[in-house]
Amino acid sequence: MSKLTLLGGTPVRNAAIPWTNTMGEEEKAAVVKVMESGTLSAFLAKAGAAFLGGPKVKEIEKDFSDRFGAKYGIAVNSATTALHTAVAACEIGPGDEVLVTPYTMCATASAILMNNAVPVFVDICSDTYNLNPAEIEKWLSPRTKAIIVTNLFGLPGNLPEILRIARKHGLYVIEDNAQGPGATIEGKQAGTFGDLGIFSLNYHKVIHSGEGGIILTDNPKLAYRCQLVRNHGELAVDDLNDDESVVLGSNYRMTELHAVIGIEQLKKLDGFLSIRRALADKLTAALKSYNGLQGVVVPTGYEHSYYVYPIQFDKAIWGITRATFAAAMKAEGFPLGEGYVKPIYLMKLYQHKKVYNQTQYPFSLIDKPSQSYKKGICPVVENMYEDKLLIADVCRVPYCEQDIDDFMTAVDKVWQSRQGLYEYEKNNLTSS
Ligand SMILES: *Cc1c(COP(=O)(O)O)cnc(C)c1O
C-alpha cells in the first residue's frame, strides 16, 4: 500500500521525531582528553600488564561491574563480539548445541555458529516475547551445552526458572542483555543472572559509544577466558606456558576513546531510563482502553528498560490488517515496526545451512539434528512476526508526555476510520 487517502485531514504529526544525539559536553571533553594523551588504545597481545588494555578500558569495566553488580567486566568492541567471546569462554564448539530464542537480533544465534556449534530454537511466551522455559526440555539433547536468553525489548526473560532448569541439566546460561541495561528482577540486574551477561554500546541502544560491548561475569575462569578471546589469547598462553587455557583469540579490543564515551553514557543511564519508563507507563495505561491493542505486560517484580515498546495488534477486533494499521499510523506521523524480526531459523543461512562453503558445516556434524528449522517449529514467534507484533519507538528522549497523547490521538483516528480503511484494503489487495 503506497498512499493512504482515506484518513483525510491534517496528520496528528507531520513527521516522525528523528533519532537524537545524546552526546554532550561530558563525552566531548573526555574524548579530547584521550586524544591529547595520545593513547588511543593500550592493549598488547602478550602476557603482561598491557594484555588487559589501558586505564579507560579498565575503568569502564569497573563501572559496569559496579553499576550492575558483577565481579568481573570485560570490555569488547560490540555486543556481537561479546556474544562470540561468551560462547567461546564456555568452551562450546563443534558437535555442541545451544538453545536460544528465535526472536532476537540475529547475532545472538550467529555467536553459536561462530563457535561451530549449532543453535536450537526455543519458542517464546506470547505475553513477554521472551524464551519460554516450559519449552526448554523438549529440545534438550546430550549435545546441549548452554541456553542463551535475550532480555527482549528491555524486559528480562524468566531467568529464575531458566536457571533452575539449566542447573538441573548442567548447562551454562548466557544473557544477551543488549536491549536491557538497568532492567531488573526483584532488584537484581538483568545481565547478572546468567554465567555471563552481555551489554551493547551500539549507536541504536539505550546508551552507546558508537560501537562497543561489555561482558559481565562472577566466574574468574570465564572472565580469564573472555580476556584471552578478546586479545589473541593464543599468544598469551604461550607466554605463560598455560596449557590448560589454550584458546583461539581474536582482536575484540575496545579503544580508550570508546571506553570514555561509554563511561560518560553509563552515568546518564538512570536519567534515560526514568524518561523511558514514565512514557511507557503512560502508554501502557492509555492502551488499556483499546481491546485490539495489547500494551506491555510487566510481570510482578520485574522492571523493564523499554529499548522499544511492543504492541500486540488484534486484526479480528480492528477489522483491518496490521499492515494497514501501520500504514495509517505512519500517515499520522507515527511509523511502527511490523513483526520485529523474522524468526531466525527462517533466515536463508539456516534454510540453506550454509555457513562457510558447501559442506553444511557445522550442521553436518550432528547426526540426527534436534531441529529441522522448518516453518512451524516455534508457532508463537511466527504468529508475532506474521500477524501480531508492532514496535513503537516513542518512549525515549526527546519524546515527551504530549507525544504519547498525540500517539493515542492517532490511534483513535485510525480506529474511527477503520471501516473506510477496510474498504480501501479490499480495493487495493493487488497493490499491497
Ligand atoms: C543490538 C543487539 C545485538 C548486537 O549488538 P552490537 O553491539 O551491535 O553488536 C545483539 N543482541 C541483541 C538482542 C541486540 O539488540
Coordinates of C-alpha atoms and ligand atoms in Angstrom, one line a residue:
M1 CA 0.0 0.0 0.0
S2 CA 1.7 3.2 -1.1
K3 CA -0.5 6.0 -0.1
L4 CA -3.4 6.4 2.3
T5 CA -6.0 8.8 1.1
L6 CA -8.8 7.8 3.4
L7 CA -7.8 9.2 6.8
G8 CA -8.1 12.8 5.5
G9 CA -7.5 16.0 7.4
T10 CA -4.1 17.0 8.8
P11 CA -1.9 14.3 10.2
V12 CA -1.6 14.4 14.0
R13 CA 2.2 14.9 13.4
N14 CA 3.9 15.9 10.2
A15 CA 7.0 13.8 10.6
A16 CA 8.4 11.2 13.0
I17 CA 10.9 12.6 15.5
P18 CA 14.4 11.8 14.3
W19 CA 17.0 9.9 16.4
T20 CA 18.6 12.2 19.0
N21 CA 22.2 12.9 19.6
T22 CA 22.8 12.0 23.3
M23 CA 26.4 13.1 23.2
G24 CA 27.1 16.1 25.4
E25 CA 29.9 18.2 26.7
E26 CA 31.0 15.4 29.1
E27 CA 31.6 12.9 26.2
K28 CA 33.3 15.6 24.2
A29 CA 35.7 16.6 27.0
A30 CA 36.5 13.0 27.8
V31 CA 37.3 12.2 24.2
V32 CA 39.5 15.3 23.8
K33 CA 41.5 14.3 26.9
V34 CA 42.2 10.9 25.4
M35 CA 43.2 12.4 22.1
E36 CA 45.6 14.8 23.9
S37 CA 47.1 11.9 25.8
G38 CA 47.9 10.1 22.5
T39 CA 47.0 6.7 24.0
L40 CA 44.0 5.7 21.9
S41 CA 44.5 2.0 22.8
A42 CA 46.9 0.4 25.2
F43 CA 46.4 -3.3 24.5
L44 CA 49.3 -5.5 23.7
A45 CA 48.8 -9.1 22.7
K46 CA 51.3 -10.7 25.0
A47 CA 51.3 -11.7 28.7
G48 CA 51.9 -8.7 31.0
A49 CA 50.1 -5.6 32.2
A50 CA 49.2 -4.4 28.8
F51 CA 47.3 -7.6 28.0
L52 CA 44.3 -6.2 29.7
G53 CA 44.3 -2.8 28.0
G54 CA 44.6 0.8 29.0
P55 CA 43.3 2.7 32.0
K56 CA 39.9 3.8 30.4
V57 CA 39.1 0.2 29.3
K58 CA 39.7 -0.9 32.9
E59 CA 37.7 2.0 34.2
I60 CA 34.6 1.2 32.1
E61 CA 34.9 -2.5 33.1
K62 CA 34.8 -1.5 36.8
D63 CA 32.0 1.0 36.2
F64 CA 29.8 -1.6 34.6
S65 CA 30.6 -4.4 37.1
D66 CA 29.9 -1.9 40.0
R67 CA 26.7 -0.5 38.5
F68 CA 25.1 -3.8 37.7
G69 CA 26.6 -5.9 40.4
A70 CA 29.1 -8.4 39.0
K71 CA 32.7 -9.4 39.9
Y72 CA 34.3 -9.0 36.5
G73 CA 33.7 -6.9 33.5
I74 CA 35.4 -7.4 30.1
A75 CA 35.1 -4.6 27.5
V76 CA 35.0 -5.5 23.8
N77 CA 34.1 -3.7 20.6
S78 CA 30.5 -4.9 20.2
A79 CA 27.8 -7.0 21.7
T80 CA 28.2 -9.3 18.8
T81 CA 31.9 -10.0 19.6
A82 CA 30.9 -10.1 23.3
L83 CA 28.5 -13.0 22.4
H84 CA 31.1 -14.8 20.4
T85 CA 33.5 -14.4 23.3
A86 CA 31.0 -15.6 25.9
V87 CA 30.2 -18.7 24.0
A88 CA 33.9 -19.4 23.4
A89 CA 34.6 -18.9 27.1
C90 CA 32.2 -21.7 27.9
E91 CA 34.3 -24.0 25.7
I92 CA 31.4 -24.6 23.4
G93 CA 32.3 -25.9 20.0
P94 CA 31.8 -28.4 17.1
G95 CA 29.2 -31.0 17.9
D96 CA 27.5 -29.0 20.6
E97 CA 24.1 -27.5 20.6
V98 CA 22.9 -24.3 22.3
L99 CA 19.3 -23.4 23.0
V100 CA 18.3 -19.8 22.0
T101 CA 15.2 -17.8 21.3
P102 CA 14.5 -17.2 17.6
Y103 CA 13.0 -13.8 18.4
T104 CA 16.2 -11.7 18.8
M105 CA 18.8 -9.9 16.8
C106 CA 20.5 -12.5 14.5
A107 CA 23.8 -12.0 16.3
T108 CA 22.5 -13.9 19.4
A109 CA 22.4 -17.1 17.3
S110 CA 25.3 -16.3 15.0
A111 CA 27.6 -16.3 18.1
I112 CA 26.8 -20.0 18.4
L113 CA 27.7 -20.7 14.7
M114 CA 30.8 -18.6 15.0
N115 CA 32.0 -21.2 17.6
N116 CA 30.9 -24.0 15.2
A117 CA 28.1 -25.1 17.5
V118 CA 24.5 -25.4 16.3
P119 CA 21.6 -23.3 17.5
V120 CA 18.4 -25.0 18.6
F121 CA 15.5 -22.5 18.8
V122 CA 13.0 -22.4 21.7
D123 CA 9.6 -20.7 21.3
I124 CA 8.6 -17.7 23.3
C125 CA 5.9 -16.7 25.7
S126 CA 3.1 -14.7 24.0
D127 CA 3.0 -12.0 26.7
T128 CA 6.7 -11.3 27.4
Y129 CA 8.1 -12.3 23.9
N130 CA 11.0 -14.0 25.8
L131 CA 12.1 -17.6 25.7
N132 CA 9.5 -19.9 27.3
P133 CA 11.1 -22.0 30.0
A134 CA 8.3 -24.6 29.6
E135 CA 9.6 -25.3 26.0
I136 CA 13.2 -25.9 27.0
E137 CA 13.1 -29.6 28.0
K138 CA 11.6 -30.8 24.7
W139 CA 14.7 -29.6 22.8
L140 CA 17.4 -30.9 25.2
S141 CA 19.8 -33.5 23.9
P142 CA 23.1 -34.9 25.2
R143 CA 24.8 -32.3 23.0
T144 CA 23.1 -29.3 24.7
K145 CA 25.7 -27.2 26.4
A146 CA 24.0 -23.8 27.1
I147 CA 21.0 -21.6 26.9
I148 CA 21.3 -18.0 25.5
V149 CA 18.5 -15.8 26.8
T150 CA 17.7 -12.5 25.2
N151 CA 16.1 -9.9 27.5
L152 CA 14.0 -8.7 24.6
F153 CA 12.9 -5.1 24.2
G154 CA 14.3 -4.5 27.7
L155 CA 12.3 -7.0 29.6
P156 CA 14.3 -9.7 31.5
G157 CA 13.5 -13.2 30.5
N158 CA 12.2 -15.6 33.1
L159 CA 15.7 -16.1 34.4
P160 CA 15.0 -17.7 37.8
E161 CA 13.1 -20.5 36.1
I162 CA 15.6 -20.8 33.2
L163 CA 18.5 -21.0 35.7
R164 CA 16.7 -23.7 37.6
I165 CA 16.3 -25.9 34.5
A166 CA 19.9 -25.1 33.4
R167 CA 21.4 -26.1 36.7
K168 CA 19.4 -29.3 36.7
H169 CA 20.9 -30.3 33.4
G170 CA 24.4 -28.7 33.9
L171 CA 24.0 -26.1 31.2
Y172 CA 25.6 -22.6 31.0
V173 CA 23.3 -19.6 30.8
I174 CA 24.4 -16.6 28.8
E175 CA 22.2 -13.5 28.9
D176 CA 22.0 -11.3 25.8
N177 CA 21.2 -8.1 27.6
A178 CA 22.0 -5.7 24.7
Q179 CA 18.5 -4.3 25.0
G180 CA 18.0 -4.3 28.7
P181 CA 20.6 -2.3 30.7
G182 CA 19.1 -1.4 34.0
A183 CA 16.2 -3.8 33.8
T184 CA 15.7 -5.9 37.0
I185 CA 14.0 -8.9 38.6
E186 CA 13.4 -8.4 42.3
G187 CA 16.1 -5.7 42.3
K188 CA 18.7 -7.9 40.7
Q189 CA 20.1 -6.5 37.5
A190 CA 19.4 -8.1 34.1
G191 CA 22.8 -9.3 32.7
T192 CA 23.9 -10.7 36.1
F193 CA 21.7 -13.8 36.3
G194 CA 23.5 -16.0 33.9
D195 CA 27.0 -17.3 34.0
L196 CA 27.8 -14.5 31.6
G197 CA 25.8 -11.4 30.6
I198 CA 26.5 -9.2 27.6
F199 CA 25.7 -5.5 27.0
S200 CA 25.8 -3.4 23.8
L201 CA 27.1 0.1 23.4
N202 CA 26.0 0.3 19.7
Y203 CA 24.6 3.5 18.4
H204 CA 21.0 2.3 18.5
K205 CA 20.9 1.1 22.1
V206 CA 19.8 2.9 25.3
I207 CA 23.3 4.2 25.9
H208 CA 26.1 4.0 23.4
S209 CA 29.6 4.8 22.3
G210 CA 29.0 4.3 18.6
E211 CA 30.1 0.7 18.9
G212 CA 31.1 -1.3 21.9
G213 CA 30.2 -4.2 24.2
I214 CA 30.7 -5.3 27.8
I215 CA 30.6 -8.8 29.3
L216 CA 29.9 -9.3 33.0
T217 CA 30.5 -12.5 35.0
D218 CA 31.2 -13.6 38.6
N219 CA 33.3 -16.5 37.5
P220 CA 37.0 -15.9 37.4
K221 CA 37.8 -18.7 35.0
L222 CA 35.2 -17.5 32.5
A223 CA 36.4 -13.9 32.9
Y224 CA 40.0 -15.0 32.1
R225 CA 38.9 -17.0 29.1
C226 CA 37.0 -13.9 27.8
Q227 CA 40.1 -11.8 28.2
L228 CA 42.0 -14.4 26.2
V229 CA 39.5 -14.5 23.4
R230 CA 39.4 -10.7 23.3
N231 CA 43.1 -10.3 22.7
H232 CA 44.8 -13.1 20.7
G233 CA 44.9 -15.4 23.7
E234 CA 46.9 -18.0 21.8
L235 CA 50.0 -15.7 22.3
A236 CA 49.4 -15.1 26.0
V237 CA 49.0 -18.8 26.8
D238 CA 52.3 -19.5 25.1
D239 CA 54.0 -16.7 27.1
L240 CA 52.5 -18.1 30.3
N241 CA 53.1 -21.7 29.4
D242 CA 49.5 -22.2 30.2
D243 CA 48.4 -25.5 28.6
E244 CA 45.0 -25.6 30.3
S245 CA 43.7 -22.3 28.8
V246 CA 44.7 -22.7 25.2
V247 CA 42.1 -20.9 23.0
L248 CA 41.9 -19.2 19.7
G249 CA 41.6 -15.5 20.2
S250 CA 40.8 -12.5 18.1
N251 CA 41.0 -8.8 18.3
Y252 CA 37.8 -7.7 20.0
R253 CA 39.6 -4.9 21.9
M254 CA 37.8 -1.7 22.9
T255 CA 39.6 1.6 22.3
E256 CA 40.3 4.1 25.0
L257 CA 38.1 6.6 23.0
H258 CA 35.1 4.3 23.0
A259 CA 35.7 3.5 26.7
V260 CA 35.5 7.1 27.8
I261 CA 32.3 7.7 25.8
G262 CA 30.8 4.6 27.4
I263 CA 31.8 5.8 30.9
E264 CA 30.0 9.1 30.4
Q265 CA 27.0 7.4 28.9
L266 CA 26.6 5.0 31.7
K267 CA 26.3 7.9 34.1
K268 CA 23.3 9.0 32.1
L269 CA 21.6 5.6 32.0
D270 CA 19.3 6.2 35.0
G271 CA 18.1 9.5 33.6
F272 CA 17.3 8.0 30.2
L273 CA 15.6 5.1 31.9
S274 CA 13.3 7.2 34.1
I275 CA 12.2 9.1 30.9
R276 CA 11.6 5.8 29.1
R277 CA 9.7 4.3 32.0
A278 CA 7.5 7.3 32.6
L279 CA 6.5 7.5 28.9
A280 CA 6.0 3.7 28.7
D281 CA 3.8 3.7 31.8
K282 CA 1.6 6.4 30.3
L283 CA 1.3 4.5 27.0
T284 CA 0.5 1.2 28.8
A285 CA -2.2 2.9 30.8
A286 CA -3.7 4.6 27.6
L287 CA -3.6 1.3 25.7
K288 CA -5.7 -0.5 28.4
S289 CA -8.8 1.1 26.9
Y290 CA -8.1 -0.4 23.5
N291 CA -9.3 -4.0 23.2
G292 CA -7.4 -4.7 20.0
L293 CA -4.1 -3.3 21.1
Q294 CA -2.2 -5.1 23.9
G295 CA 0.5 -3.0 25.5
V296 CA 3.4 -4.2 27.6
V297 CA 2.7 -6.6 30.4
V298 CA 5.4 -6.4 33.1
P299 CA 5.5 -9.5 35.3
T300 CA 5.4 -8.8 39.1
G301 CA 8.8 -8.0 40.5
Y302 CA 10.2 -7.1 37.1
E303 CA 11.4 -3.7 35.8
H304 CA 11.5 -3.0 32.1
S305 CA 14.0 -0.8 30.4
Y306 CA 11.9 -0.1 27.2
Y307 CA 14.5 -0.3 24.5
V308 CA 11.4 -0.2 22.3
Y309 CA 7.7 -0.5 23.1
P310 CA 6.0 -3.7 21.7
I311 CA 2.2 -3.6 21.0
Q312 CA 0.1 -6.7 20.0
F313 CA -2.4 -6.0 17.3
D314 CA -5.6 -8.0 17.0
K315 CA -6.8 -7.8 13.4
A316 CA -10.1 -9.6 14.3
I317 CA -11.1 -6.7 16.6
W318 CA -9.8 -4.0 14.2
G319 CA -11.2 -5.5 11.0
I320 CA -8.1 -4.4 9.1
T321 CA -4.7 -5.9 8.7
R322 CA -1.6 -5.0 10.7
A323 CA 0.0 -3.5 7.6
T324 CA -3.0 -1.2 7.0
F325 CA -2.9 -0.1 10.7
A326 CA 0.8 0.6 10.5
A327 CA 0.5 2.5 7.2
A328 CA -2.3 4.6 8.7
M329 CA -0.3 5.3 11.8
K330 CA 2.7 6.3 9.6
A331 CA 0.5 8.7 7.7
E332 CA -0.3 10.3 11.1
G333 CA 3.4 10.7 11.8
F334 CA 4.0 7.6 13.9
P335 CA 5.8 4.9 11.9
L336 CA 5.7 1.5 13.6
G337 CA 7.8 -1.6 13.0
E338 CA 5.9 -4.6 11.8
G339 CA 6.7 -8.0 13.3
Y340 CA 10.1 -7.1 14.8
V341 CA 12.5 -9.7 13.1
K342 CA 11.9 -12.8 11.1
P343 CA 12.2 -15.9 13.3
I344 CA 15.9 -16.6 13.0
Y345 CA 15.6 -20.2 11.8
L346 CA 13.6 -19.0 8.7
M347 CA 16.6 -16.9 7.6
K348 CA 18.4 -18.2 4.4
L349 CA 21.5 -19.0 6.4
Y350 CA 19.6 -21.7 8.3
Q351 CA 17.4 -22.8 5.5
H352 CA 20.4 -23.4 3.3
K353 CA 22.6 -24.5 6.3
K354 CA 25.4 -22.6 4.6
V355 CA 27.9 -21.0 7.0
Y356 CA 31.2 -21.4 5.2
N357 CA 31.0 -23.2 1.9
Q358 CA 29.1 -26.2 0.5
T359 CA 29.9 -28.6 3.4
Q360 CA 26.9 -27.6 5.6
Y361 CA 29.5 -27.5 8.5
P362 CA 28.9 -27.2 11.4
F363 CA 25.3 -28.5 11.0
S364 CA 26.8 -31.6 9.3
L365 CA 28.5 -32.7 12.5
I366 CA 25.2 -33.6 14.0
D367 CA 23.7 -37.0 13.0
K368 CA 20.1 -36.6 13.9
P369 CA 19.6 -32.9 14.3
S370 CA 17.3 -31.9 17.1
Q371 CA 15.5 -29.4 14.9
S372 CA 14.5 -29.1 11.2
Y373 CA 14.4 -25.3 11.1
K374 CA 11.1 -25.8 9.2
K375 CA 8.3 -23.3 9.4
G376 CA 6.1 -24.2 12.3
I377 CA 8.7 -25.2 14.9
C378 CA 8.0 -22.1 17.0
P379 CA 4.4 -21.1 16.3
V380 CA 4.2 -18.3 18.9
V381 CA 7.1 -16.5 17.4
E382 CA 5.8 -17.0 13.8
N383 CA 2.4 -15.6 14.8
M384 CA 4.0 -12.5 16.4
Y385 CA 6.2 -12.0 13.3
E386 CA 3.5 -12.5 10.7
D387 CA 0.3 -11.1 12.3
K388 CA 0.6 -9.5 15.7
L389 CA 3.5 -7.5 16.8
L390 CA 4.1 -3.8 16.3
I391 CA 7.0 -1.9 17.5
A392 CA 6.6 1.7 18.7
D393 CA 9.7 3.8 19.3
V394 CA 8.1 6.7 21.2
C395 CA 9.4 6.0 24.8
R396 CA 12.7 7.7 24.6
V397 CA 14.3 11.1 24.6
P398 CA 13.3 13.6 23.1
Y399 CA 9.7 12.3 23.2
C400 CA 7.5 13.8 26.0
E401 CA 4.1 13.1 27.5
Q402 CA 2.4 15.2 24.9
D403 CA 3.8 12.8 22.2
I404 CA 2.1 9.9 24.0
D405 CA -1.2 11.8 23.9
D406 CA -0.6 12.5 20.2
F407 CA 0.2 8.8 19.6
M408 CA -3.1 7.9 21.2
T409 CA -5.0 10.6 19.2
A410 CA -3.5 9.0 16.0
V411 CA -4.6 5.5 17.2
D412 CA -8.1 6.9 17.9
K413 CA -8.2 8.5 14.4
V414 CA -7.3 5.2 12.8
W415 CA -9.9 3.4 14.9
Q416 CA -12.6 5.9 13.8
S417 CA -11.5 5.4 10.2
R418 CA -11.3 1.6 10.2
Q419 CA -14.4 1.0 8.1
G420 CA -13.0 3.2 5.3
L421 CA -9.6 1.5 5.7
Y422 CA -11.2 -1.9 5.4
E423 CA -12.9 -0.8 2.1
Y424 CA -9.6 0.7 0.9
E425 CA -7.8 -2.6 1.8
K426 CA -10.3 -4.6 -0.2
N427 CA -10.0 -2.4 -3.3
N428 CA -6.2 -2.4 -3.1
L429 CA -5.4 -6.0 -2.5
T430 CA -3.3 -6.3 -5.6
S431 CA -1.3 -3.2 -4.9
S432 CA -0.1 -4.1 -1.5
Ligands
LIG1 C1 21.9 -4.9 19.1 C2 21.8 -6.3 19.5 C3 22.9 -7.1 19.4 C4 24.2 -6.7 18.8 O1 24.8 -5.6 19.3 P1 26.1 -4.9 18.7 O2 26.7 -4.1 19.8 O3 25.5 -4.0 17.6 O4 27.0 -5.9 18.1 C5 22.8 -8.4 20.0 N1 21.7 -8.8 20.5 C6 20.6 -8.0 20.7 C7 19.4 -8.5 21.3 C8 20.7 -6.7 20.2 O5 19.6 -6.0 20.2

